[in-house]
XYZ file of C-alpha atoms in Angstrom:
651
model
C 18.057 -13.832 -12.656
C 18.460 -11.602 -15.348
C 19.486 -7.825 -14.782
C 17.351 -4.703 -15.648
C 18.499 -1.913 -13.037
C 21.181 -1.166 -11.504
C 21.262 -2.715 -7.322
C 20.423 -0.148 -4.488
C 23.294 2.293 -3.384
C 25.084 0.928 -6.351
C 28.185 3.025 -8.113
C 28.060 3.487 -11.936
C 29.233 1.071 -13.575
C 28.236 -1.935 -11.492
C 26.117 -5.027 -12.161
C 22.788 -5.252 -12.636
C 20.251 -6.595 -10.202
C 16.531 -8.249 -11.310
C 14.049 -5.079 -12.298
C 10.924 -7.162 -11.520
C 9.911 -10.892 -10.432
C 10.272 -12.917 -13.340
C 5.972 -12.712 -15.136
C 5.722 -16.681 -14.982
C 4.711 -18.256 -11.463
C 7.979 -20.736 -12.030
C 10.002 -18.066 -12.693
C 8.571 -16.278 -9.645
C 9.172 -19.564 -7.584
C 12.406 -19.897 -8.553
C 13.433 -16.711 -7.400
C 12.222 -16.582 -4.336
C 13.759 -20.109 -3.517
C 17.173 -18.707 -4.067
C 16.154 -15.630 -2.216
C 15.030 -17.926 0.641
C 17.175 -20.638 0.471
C 20.390 -17.793 0.935
C 18.871 -15.576 3.585
C 18.313 -19.191 5.547
C 21.981 -20.679 5.170
C 23.360 -17.525 6.271
C 21.286 -16.971 9.580
C 19.043 -14.176 8.244
C 16.178 -16.049 9.617
C 15.501 -20.637 10.412
C 11.505 -21.491 11.701
C 11.909 -21.427 15.295
C 12.217 -25.051 17.104
C 13.986 -26.621 14.204
C 15.091 -29.525 15.541
C 11.245 -30.025 16.881
C 10.915 -30.139 13.693
C 9.698 -26.075 14.111
C 5.755 -24.243 14.411
C 4.012 -22.942 11.434
C 4.576 -19.646 11.559
C 8.095 -19.081 14.259
C 10.528 -17.712 12.504
C 14.114 -16.860 14.580
C 16.469 -14.334 13.302
C 20.310 -14.622 13.022
C 22.836 -13.049 13.840
C 22.610 -10.314 10.183
C 18.617 -10.892 10.268
C 18.795 -9.229 13.899
C 21.596 -6.404 12.660
C 19.292 -5.698 9.969
C 16.303 -5.573 12.135
C 17.869 -3.179 14.198
C 19.190 -1.041 11.450
C 15.916 -0.603 10.574
C 13.637 0.059 13.805
C 16.708 2.752 14.702
C 16.157 4.344 11.296
C 12.335 4.222 12.235
C 13.384 5.660 15.580
C 15.669 8.239 13.699
C 13.095 9.110 10.765
C 9.628 9.316 13.204
C 10.090 9.826 16.405
C 13.630 12.127 16.128
C 11.966 14.323 13.519
C 8.860 14.440 14.579
C 9.272 14.915 18.340
C 7.143 12.078 18.758
C 6.637 10.254 22.309
C 7.169 7.218 22.967
C 6.389 4.005 24.713
C 6.597 0.732 25.737
C 3.818 -1.371 27.271
C 3.194 -4.769 28.796
C 2.473 -7.967 25.568
C -0.272 -9.401 27.916
C -3.367 -7.830 27.808
C -6.772 -7.241 30.005
C -9.667 -8.670 28.535
C -11.123 -5.120 29.535
C -8.678 -3.330 27.086
C -9.202 -5.262 24.324
C -13.486 -5.611 24.655
C -13.542 -2.066 24.345
C -11.267 -1.904 21.045
C -13.469 -4.608 19.720
C -10.663 -7.618 19.414
C -12.547 -9.355 21.388
C -15.774 -10.032 19.689
C -14.756 -8.710 16.083
C -10.879 -10.064 15.994
C -11.600 -13.287 13.784
C -11.280 -14.946 10.172
C -13.281 -17.310 8.716
C -12.256 -21.149 9.020
C -12.710 -24.097 7.052
C -12.048 -27.915 7.948
C -11.132 -30.848 6.632
C -14.099 -33.006 7.616
C -11.930 -36.285 7.969
C -8.562 -34.876 9.057
C -9.651 -32.480 11.322
C -7.006 -29.552 9.575
C -7.950 -25.955 9.446
C -7.596 -23.855 6.583
C -8.753 -20.094 6.389
C -11.832 -19.991 3.863
C -10.605 -16.889 2.235
C -7.160 -17.959 1.573
C -9.142 -20.965 -0.430
C -11.185 -19.055 -2.105
C -8.747 -16.503 -3.555
C -6.488 -19.364 -4.449
C -8.674 -21.068 -6.617
C -9.696 -18.319 -8.146
C -6.122 -16.721 -8.797
C -5.188 -20.127 -10.163
C -7.845 -20.506 -12.280
C -7.232 -17.332 -13.991
C -3.508 -17.861 -14.244
C -3.752 -21.359 -15.716
C -6.684 -21.394 -17.839
C -5.941 -18.217 -20.133
C -9.212 -18.933 -22.422
C -11.540 -18.794 -19.910
C -14.334 -16.815 -21.342
C -14.542 -13.445 -20.409
C -17.793 -13.502 -17.817
C -16.074 -16.648 -16.028
C -12.719 -14.372 -15.712
C -15.037 -10.940 -13.976
C -16.676 -12.990 -12.314
C -13.147 -14.830 -10.518
C -11.635 -11.155 -10.959
C -14.935 -9.934 -8.330
C -14.908 -12.424 -6.170
C -11.043 -11.536 -5.125
C -12.217 -8.021 -5.228
C -14.900 -8.763 -2.166
C -13.608 -10.973 -0.600
C -13.321 -9.057 2.522
C -17.112 -8.235 1.925
C -18.341 -11.908 2.308
C -20.299 -13.128 5.238
C -19.813 -16.771 6.093
C -22.775 -18.004 4.652
C -21.352 -16.384 0.869
C -17.626 -17.914 1.596
C -19.822 -21.560 2.134
C -21.450 -21.032 -1.136
C -18.762 -20.121 -3.767
C -16.521 -22.972 -1.934
C -20.126 -25.143 -2.631
C -20.166 -23.996 -5.694
C -16.505 -24.271 -7.328
C -16.360 -27.703 -5.604
C -13.096 -26.483 -3.300
C -11.520 -29.415 -1.413
C -8.725 -29.518 1.881
C -5.492 -28.933 -0.345
C -3.795 -31.743 0.836
C -6.232 -34.895 1.257
C -9.322 -32.974 -1.075
C -11.286 -34.116 1.622
C -14.827 -32.512 1.732
C -14.649 -28.994 4.045
C -16.467 -27.899 6.710
C -18.964 -24.621 6.239
C -16.646 -21.760 7.140
C -17.451 -20.038 10.813
C -15.079 -17.472 12.676
C -12.417 -18.097 14.955
C -10.725 -15.215 17.047
C -7.014 -15.065 15.746
C -5.847 -13.546 19.646
C -3.729 -16.175 21.640
C -5.777 -16.209 25.336
C -3.749 -16.477 29.199
C -4.765 -15.653 32.616
C -3.293 -13.351 34.439
C -2.747 -14.228 37.963
C -2.536 -17.572 39.871
C -6.250 -18.040 39.720
C -7.239 -18.675 36.694
C -10.353 -15.838 36.444
C -9.000 -12.596 34.986
C -8.701 -13.614 31.613
C -6.026 -11.885 29.521
C -4.581 -12.133 25.585
C -1.469 -11.636 24.321
C -1.274 -8.101 22.429
C -3.041 -8.205 18.858
C -0.854 -4.930 17.701
C 0.610 -2.459 19.990
C -2.062 1.016 19.372
C -3.987 -0.003 22.160
C -1.548 0.887 24.777
C -1.437 4.348 23.583
C -4.701 4.611 23.475
C -5.169 3.481 26.823
C -3.028 6.792 28.303
C -3.988 9.208 26.255
C -4.667 11.242 29.794
C -1.444 10.834 30.920
C 0.302 11.576 27.303
C -1.553 14.647 26.825
C -0.851 15.648 30.472
C 3.324 14.837 29.517
C 2.861 17.454 26.455
C 1.596 19.983 28.148
C -1.940 19.856 27.441
C -0.911 20.524 23.852
C -2.879 19.089 19.994
C -1.098 18.029 17.450
C 1.002 15.367 19.339
C 1.702 12.101 18.164
C 2.947 8.501 20.380
C 4.870 5.743 18.879
C 6.168 2.757 19.861
C 7.586 -0.699 18.905
C 7.154 -4.414 20.073
C 5.848 -7.863 19.194
C 2.232 -8.748 18.546
C 0.406 -11.917 18.467
C -1.885 -13.730 15.853
C -2.728 -17.294 16.137
C -2.993 -17.499 12.267
C -5.512 -20.159 11.129
C -2.728 -21.265 8.713
C 0.463 -19.342 8.107
C 2.092 -18.833 4.721
C 4.728 -17.209 2.808
C 7.506 -17.043 5.194
C 8.115 -13.930 7.014
C 4.842 -12.373 5.443
C 2.194 -14.285 7.481
C 3.579 -15.105 11.242
C 2.420 -15.371 14.433
C 4.440 -13.313 16.705
C 5.879 -10.279 14.696
C 7.391 -6.784 15.347
C 5.504 -3.190 14.413
C 6.517 -0.530 15.096
C 3.355 2.036 15.416
C 2.090 5.761 15.423
C -0.871 7.679 17.054
C -0.900 10.774 16.197
C -3.508 12.732 17.687
C -5.259 16.304 15.705
C -8.220 18.055 16.586
C -10.754 16.650 13.986
C -11.138 19.885 13.106
C -8.219 21.025 11.666
C -6.295 18.464 10.009
C -3.531 20.578 8.728
C -0.466 19.560 8.513
C 2.540 22.639 9.662
C 5.057 20.623 7.455
C 2.817 19.221 4.519
C 4.921 21.696 2.194
C 8.164 19.540 2.619
C 5.944 16.420 1.313
C 3.564 18.296 -1.462
C 6.091 17.961 -4.247
C 6.359 14.040 -3.974
C 5.656 11.820 -6.446
C 4.698 8.708 -6.413
C 2.462 5.741 -7.004
C -1.145 6.181 -5.895
C -3.824 3.414 -6.228
C -6.895 5.551 -5.247
C -10.294 3.688 -4.836
C -11.622 4.833 -7.951
C -8.820 3.778 -10.819
C -9.489 0.457 -8.486
C -13.482 0.230 -9.077
C -12.634 1.080 -12.284
C -10.472 -1.694 -13.198
C -7.365 0.322 -13.841
C -3.755 0.692 -12.948
C -1.913 2.737 -10.159
C -0.400 6.282 -11.447
C 2.455 8.114 -10.634
C 0.255 11.033 -8.740
C 1.851 14.268 -6.758
C 1.138 14.251 -3.051
C -0.284 18.484 -2.997
C -2.469 17.645 -5.552
C -3.807 14.374 -4.239
C -4.644 16.322 -0.609
C -5.732 19.288 -2.618
C -8.514 17.400 -4.617
C -10.204 15.640 -1.995
C -8.210 12.200 -3.321
C -6.397 11.860 0.313
C -9.059 12.923 3.120
C -6.902 16.273 4.696
C -2.954 17.243 5.131
C -1.917 15.153 7.919
C -2.757 11.935 6.628
C -0.926 12.618 3.548
C 1.758 13.725 5.661
C 2.655 11.022 6.992
C 1.986 8.962 3.521
C 4.678 10.840 1.995
C 7.055 11.018 5.301
C 6.637 6.634 5.023
C 7.005 6.736 1.210
C 10.331 8.566 2.332
C 11.564 6.051 4.956
C 10.533 3.105 2.717
C 12.582 4.205 -0.302
C 15.090 5.003 1.831
C 15.584 2.223 3.409
C 16.214 0.786 0.003
C 12.925 -0.376 -1.349
C 12.469 0.116 -5.083
C 10.652 2.933 -6.075
C 8.694 1.398 -9.000
C 7.340 -1.202 -7.054
C 6.050 0.368 -3.621
C 2.401 1.591 -4.020
C -0.179 3.713 -2.208
C -3.751 1.927 -2.164
C -6.834 3.514 -0.988
C -9.500 0.925 0.842
C -11.950 0.549 -1.195
C -15.181 1.171 0.616
C -15.977 -2.807 1.518
C -12.610 -2.610 3.148
C -12.800 0.332 5.465
C -13.712 0.527 8.865
C -16.856 2.281 9.324
C -15.562 4.762 12.177
C -11.964 5.556 9.401
C -12.541 8.796 7.033
C -9.537 7.122 4.844
C -7.261 4.868 4.457
C -4.051 4.244 2.364
C -1.719 1.003 2.518
C 2.358 0.850 1.553
C 2.239 -2.111 -0.748
C 5.713 -3.830 -1.419
C 5.771 -5.579 -4.892
C 7.470 -9.003 -4.227
C 7.398 -12.432 -5.729
C 3.997 -13.274 -3.814
C 2.715 -10.083 -5.641
C 1.849 -6.639 -3.939
C 2.045 -7.101 -0.188
C 0.526 -4.555 2.374
C 3.275 -3.400 4.370
C 2.192 -0.503 6.218
C -0.728 0.800 7.117
C -2.010 4.385 7.139
C -5.582 5.653 8.436
C -7.624 8.683 9.289
C -9.475 6.450 12.062
C -11.123 9.385 13.582
C -12.406 9.454 17.184
C -13.638 5.931 17.598
C -10.444 4.448 20.131
C -10.780 6.964 22.425
C -14.167 7.888 22.444
C -15.021 3.787 22.739
C -12.479 3.987 25.693
C -13.877 6.186 27.538
C -17.136 4.403 27.533
C -15.380 1.518 28.591
C -13.391 3.099 31.230
C -15.342 5.819 32.214
C -12.367 8.059 32.018
C -12.879 11.045 29.278
C -10.224 10.466 27.608
C -10.881 14.020 25.642
C -8.535 17.809 24.780
C -9.586 21.067 25.239
C -9.058 24.555 23.100
C -9.040 27.563 25.810
C -10.824 30.825 23.476
C -9.383 34.016 23.568
C -12.998 35.345 24.892
C -15.682 33.115 26.699
C -18.745 32.033 24.434
C -22.287 31.381 25.766
C -23.088 27.678 24.494
C -26.268 25.694 26.397
C -24.798 22.924 27.840
C -25.743 19.457 29.563
C -24.412 19.984 33.389
C -23.791 16.785 34.997
C -23.523 17.109 39.011
C -22.956 14.041 40.949
C -23.877 14.117 45.020
C -19.852 13.161 46.199
C -21.821 12.639 49.218
C -24.497 10.708 48.191
C -22.406 8.529 46.162
C -20.113 7.742 48.973
C -22.747 6.593 51.025
C -24.343 4.428 49.068
C -21.255 2.290 46.694
C -18.531 3.176 49.421
C -14.962 2.067 47.790
C -16.802 1.840 44.255
C -17.674 5.547 44.472
C -14.991 6.727 42.218
C -15.407 4.586 39.643
C -20.000 5.376 39.405
C -18.764 8.666 39.387
C -15.988 9.055 36.389
C -19.001 6.438 34.783
C -21.724 9.460 35.067
C -19.811 12.281 34.155
C -17.835 10.353 30.731
C -21.849 9.847 30.152
C -22.509 11.063 26.401
C -25.536 13.515 26.054
C -27.749 11.038 24.407
C -27.436 8.790 27.828
C -27.675 11.425 30.063
C -31.296 12.858 28.626
C -32.289 8.926 29.398
C -31.402 9.082 32.393
C -32.777 12.602 33.404
C -36.479 11.466 31.887
C -35.959 7.926 34.171
C -34.841 9.961 37.333
C -38.094 12.356 36.600
C -40.143 9.922 35.766
C -39.283 6.818 38.628
C -36.854 8.386 41.037
C -34.314 6.396 39.748
C -32.138 4.476 37.129
C -30.353 1.714 36.221
C -26.782 2.463 35.232
C -24.014 0.059 33.680
C -20.359 0.985 35.364
C -18.274 -0.890 32.790
C -15.099 -0.303 35.422
C -17.185 -2.634 37.643
C -18.988 -4.957 35.439
C -22.375 -4.481 36.842
C -25.527 -1.940 37.332
C -26.272 -0.198 39.933
C -29.336 2.200 40.586
C -28.727 5.427 40.271
C -31.319 7.184 42.194
C -32.272 11.562 41.909
C -30.432 11.826 45.069
C -27.691 11.240 43.524
C -26.844 13.204 40.282
C -29.157 16.365 38.498
C -28.637 16.817 35.119
C -29.728 19.670 33.953
C -29.777 21.943 30.576
C -28.849 25.839 31.505
C -26.481 28.309 29.430
C -22.863 28.826 30.867
C -20.160 31.269 29.403
C -17.669 28.741 28.348
C -13.907 28.927 28.469
C -12.507 26.115 26.268
C -13.699 23.439 24.045
C -13.637 19.867 25.019
C -13.472 17.242 22.203
C -12.473 13.589 21.801
C -9.026 13.906 19.214
C -8.600 12.005 16.117
C -5.804 9.755 15.183
C -3.927 9.207 12.516
C -2.117 5.460 12.079
C 1.036 5.284 10.428
C 1.145 0.776 11.077
C 4.296 -0.430 10.161
C 4.276 -4.717 9.759
C 8.888 -4.843 10.465
C 9.020 -8.179 9.422
C 7.413 -7.563 5.904
C 8.948 -4.944 4.983
C 12.493 -6.627 6.020
C 11.658 -9.428 3.946
C 10.028 -7.279 0.559
C 13.712 -5.253 1.338
C 15.490 -8.736 1.032
C 13.560 -9.670 -2.492
C 14.492 -6.220 -3.896
C 18.520 -6.358 -3.287
C 18.653 -9.794 -3.959
C 20.737 -9.909 -7.177
C 23.485 -12.876 -8.218
C 27.053 -12.049 -11.030
C 28.095 -14.482 -12.646
C 31.332 -16.910 -10.919
C 34.316 -18.130 -12.248
C 32.597 -20.748 -14.575
C 30.050 -20.112 -17.298
C 27.098 -21.433 -14.881
C 28.159 -20.453 -11.593
C 26.297 -17.439 -9.823
C 27.476 -15.461 -6.852
C 24.692 -14.236 -4.419
C 24.878 -10.489 -3.282
C 22.565 -8.772 -1.691
C 22.973 -5.075 -1.826
C 22.081 -3.335 0.953
C 22.763 0.179 1.669
C 24.494 0.981 4.311
C 21.832 1.971 6.407
C 21.049 -0.888 6.592
C 23.527 -3.375 6.032
C 24.209 -5.994 8.770
C 28.123 -5.455 8.965
C 29.334 -1.794 6.903
C 33.164 -3.863 6.817
C 35.107 -6.142 6.279
C 39.286 -6.203 6.698
C 40.874 -8.930 5.104
C 44.856 -9.307 5.515
C 45.588 -11.028 1.827
C 48.505 -13.447 3.326
C 49.070 -15.024 6.760
C 51.519 -12.717 7.754
C 52.005 -10.748 11.255
C 52.932 -7.599 10.141
C 49.023 -7.753 7.888
C 47.645 -9.237 11.145
C 48.418 -6.583 13.449
C 47.683 -3.697 10.911
C 43.839 -5.432 10.318
C 44.186 -5.374 14.479
C 44.749 -1.487 14.743
C 42.081 -1.320 11.620
C 39.947 -3.289 14.039
C 40.359 -1.001 16.815
C 39.460 2.328 15.228
C 36.546 1.023 13.569
C 35.023 0.124 16.847
C 36.028 3.677 18.080
C 33.549 5.015 15.078
C 30.819 2.745 16.249
C 31.424 0.571 12.916
C 30.304 -2.689 12.848
C 32.853 -5.548 11.190
C 34.370 -8.383 10.930
C 37.772 -9.674 10.390
C 38.569 -12.786 7.539
C 41.382 -14.210 8.275
C 40.857 -17.470 7.415
C 43.410 -17.902 5.119
C 41.430 -18.940 1.826
C 41.564 -16.776 -1.251
C 40.540 -12.806 -1.261
C 37.927 -13.700 -3.824
C 36.372 -16.628 -1.743
C 36.396 -14.507 1.254
C 34.685 -11.441 -1.252
C 32.148 -13.803 -2.412
C 31.212 -14.900 0.690
C 30.800 -11.535 2.827
C 28.848 -10.251 -0.974
C 26.713 -12.209 0.071
C 25.536 -11.101 3.698
C 25.505 -7.743 2.319
C 28.381 -6.181 3.460
C 28.949 -3.157 1.164
C 32.639 -2.539 1.580
C 35.831 -4.500 2.381
C 39.390 -3.496 3.273
C 42.209 -5.319 2.220
C 45.231 -4.814 4.264
C 48.315 -6.040 1.566
C 50.909 -4.142 2.942
C 51.637 -1.816 5.781
C 51.620 1.404 4.998
C 48.321 1.673 2.526
C 45.293 -0.796 1.937
C 42.623 -0.961 -0.705
C 38.520 -0.203 -0.125
C 36.652 -2.202 -2.324
C 32.545 -1.183 -2.859
C 30.486 -4.277 -3.205
C 28.282 -3.527 -5.920
C 30.667 -1.770 -8.678
C 33.930 -3.889 -6.827
C 35.824 -0.955 -7.619
C 38.926 0.135 -5.032
C 40.642 2.939 -4.702
C 44.104 2.320 -2.041
C 44.224 4.919 1.108
C 46.509 5.467 3.852
C 45.984 3.111 6.640
C 45.792 6.276 9.012
C 42.606 7.248 6.909
C 40.850 4.214 6.176
C 38.388 4.931 9.484
C 37.494 7.965 8.625
C 36.753 7.094 5.402
C 34.836 4.125 6.401
C 32.598 6.213 8.349
C 31.591 8.613 5.728
C 30.296 6.297 3.320
C 28.412 4.736 6.154
C 26.794 7.597 7.647
C 26.193 8.948 4.339
C 28.427 12.020 4.421
C 30.341 10.897 1.264
C 28.916 8.590 -1.711
C 31.650 5.969 -3.248
C 31.782 8.448 -6.149
C 33.395 11.217 -3.996
C 35.704 8.816 -2.712
C 36.487 7.431 -6.043
C 37.510 11.089 -7.567
C 39.491 11.821 -4.286
C 41.596 8.806 -4.512
C 42.773 7.469 -7.374
C 41.640 4.011 -8.643
C 43.908 1.602 -7.009
C 45.855 -0.722 -9.316
C 47.194 -3.880 -9.107
C 44.075 -5.321 -7.122
C 44.689 -8.234 -5.474
C 41.119 -9.442 -5.988
C 40.195 -12.563 -7.556
C 36.544 -11.565 -8.679
C 35.325 -14.564 -10.022
C 36.513 -17.419 -6.884
C 33.533 -19.294 -6.273
C 31.692 -19.432 -3.635
C 32.588 -22.452 -0.780
C 30.303 -23.049 1.767
C 30.524 -20.831 4.857
């Protein structure tokens, strides 16, 4: 591809990398194919179960892909868990139905599906409609303005369309099955969760979790206690999630099993300020507020502090995490001018959400949502409180007692024990967790009839409560604390999506030995590079091999991932081979006293003493020095053995 900007982390004078994706569909496809071919050939990732023709939406990470993923997650832990003092948990992938019933996933975690009426092949209805509209806009530039406006409106409102509305549009536009051109069924909902059974009887239904968040919410009470009963605090989890996608596509961007890294930051709903907001307030980056989207404008560069101050972003804590996400992604190697934060439109917002923004990264597929940062209010903890009967609440202690009118629910443990025996505790907890409206309704029924029917979710049945079992009264009392349900700010990271976009942002080509030859390079920052350094004996020579092994031992002791290449092929070929997997540094052993260190993108070299190699590489890898610092300290190498234009060979 044509070059326009420096590769990420490159030295001055380095070759240019793609400034953006080609404007035409053919250009985007060609660029993408070049990236994907390189990724699969060098085993960054490959389709799972390949020898059995694979399964759509499932991929295996090979050695360099595993290393990139591990480095991204290590940096995520450092940037969020360690720097913010978060509590990390690790919860099971298999989740009981009652948990996902409470969260709404059992009833609402669906996509609308259509079937080929002859073959039975399934498709996502909104994808077919969106693809039709985009193709029409792209391939028919002479469409009437009103038709263009109509198609753009359909794309903008897809998420808000009912099954009936989608069906009407599919028929109106004559959309058929992509492969067979057969007629399609009417759209109908399909739950995206993988269902399973827990235990040998098959009577206990479970699901493979569609997100990691619920494991944090159900553990809130214990985590709050572990944190000294103090707010705010955040819990984090990295783990696998599963979604039975109807029609997986776009490689790593839409898959059936993937890695999520999620944070649940619990905060007092009456105070969403953040003590460290000033650390990020001066950041400026692309934002796409809903007003600009609704009026047809483009994203614009805004100062984060101003966006919070004028109410574009709902509160400081949400703004703080938006800023931290921006720093995380750009430090990984995502290009700043191809990263934007888009605010959810009203038709995208969950009814309980106070505000929600997506970090979107531009790649050959367009703008891709990679991180969601949402203020989910108190919805999740309230839902689990209601269903479990366990109060997931926090408390603020008052300096002086306050007199308030309070609804008191006083269960009689003795009468509950006589009536429910072993189930007494669950009934007791459910009564204590009643909302004020529920309690007042029960009070009316107890006073009118002497008894009331009461649903106990943990028992999954309705029980009869008599006026002997509980008393409900309003009275004035002095309170020493305020009890409330915390709000949740949730940044949720799709790790596979971030990694794929990173691959595209770091990929470029440069001229090979012949005019027509192009060599592939991944310009990974050292932070995420799968291997930090290679060691090349220049020629087959026992002394050079000994020096290479000694350098390898020092690099291992310093914790630096590296490889020794003694294949005997030309040094140019070996450089090209490791450039293609993004190794930032190469040590060439061409004497027994000094060696050269070569930087990937500039191809510049310095000559250093053998004893200094490990410490220099370590400083570069850990960011303590830049390549420019090393070049200024050491004179440039002369008489370089590199054959830079040597053609790549099959690895």
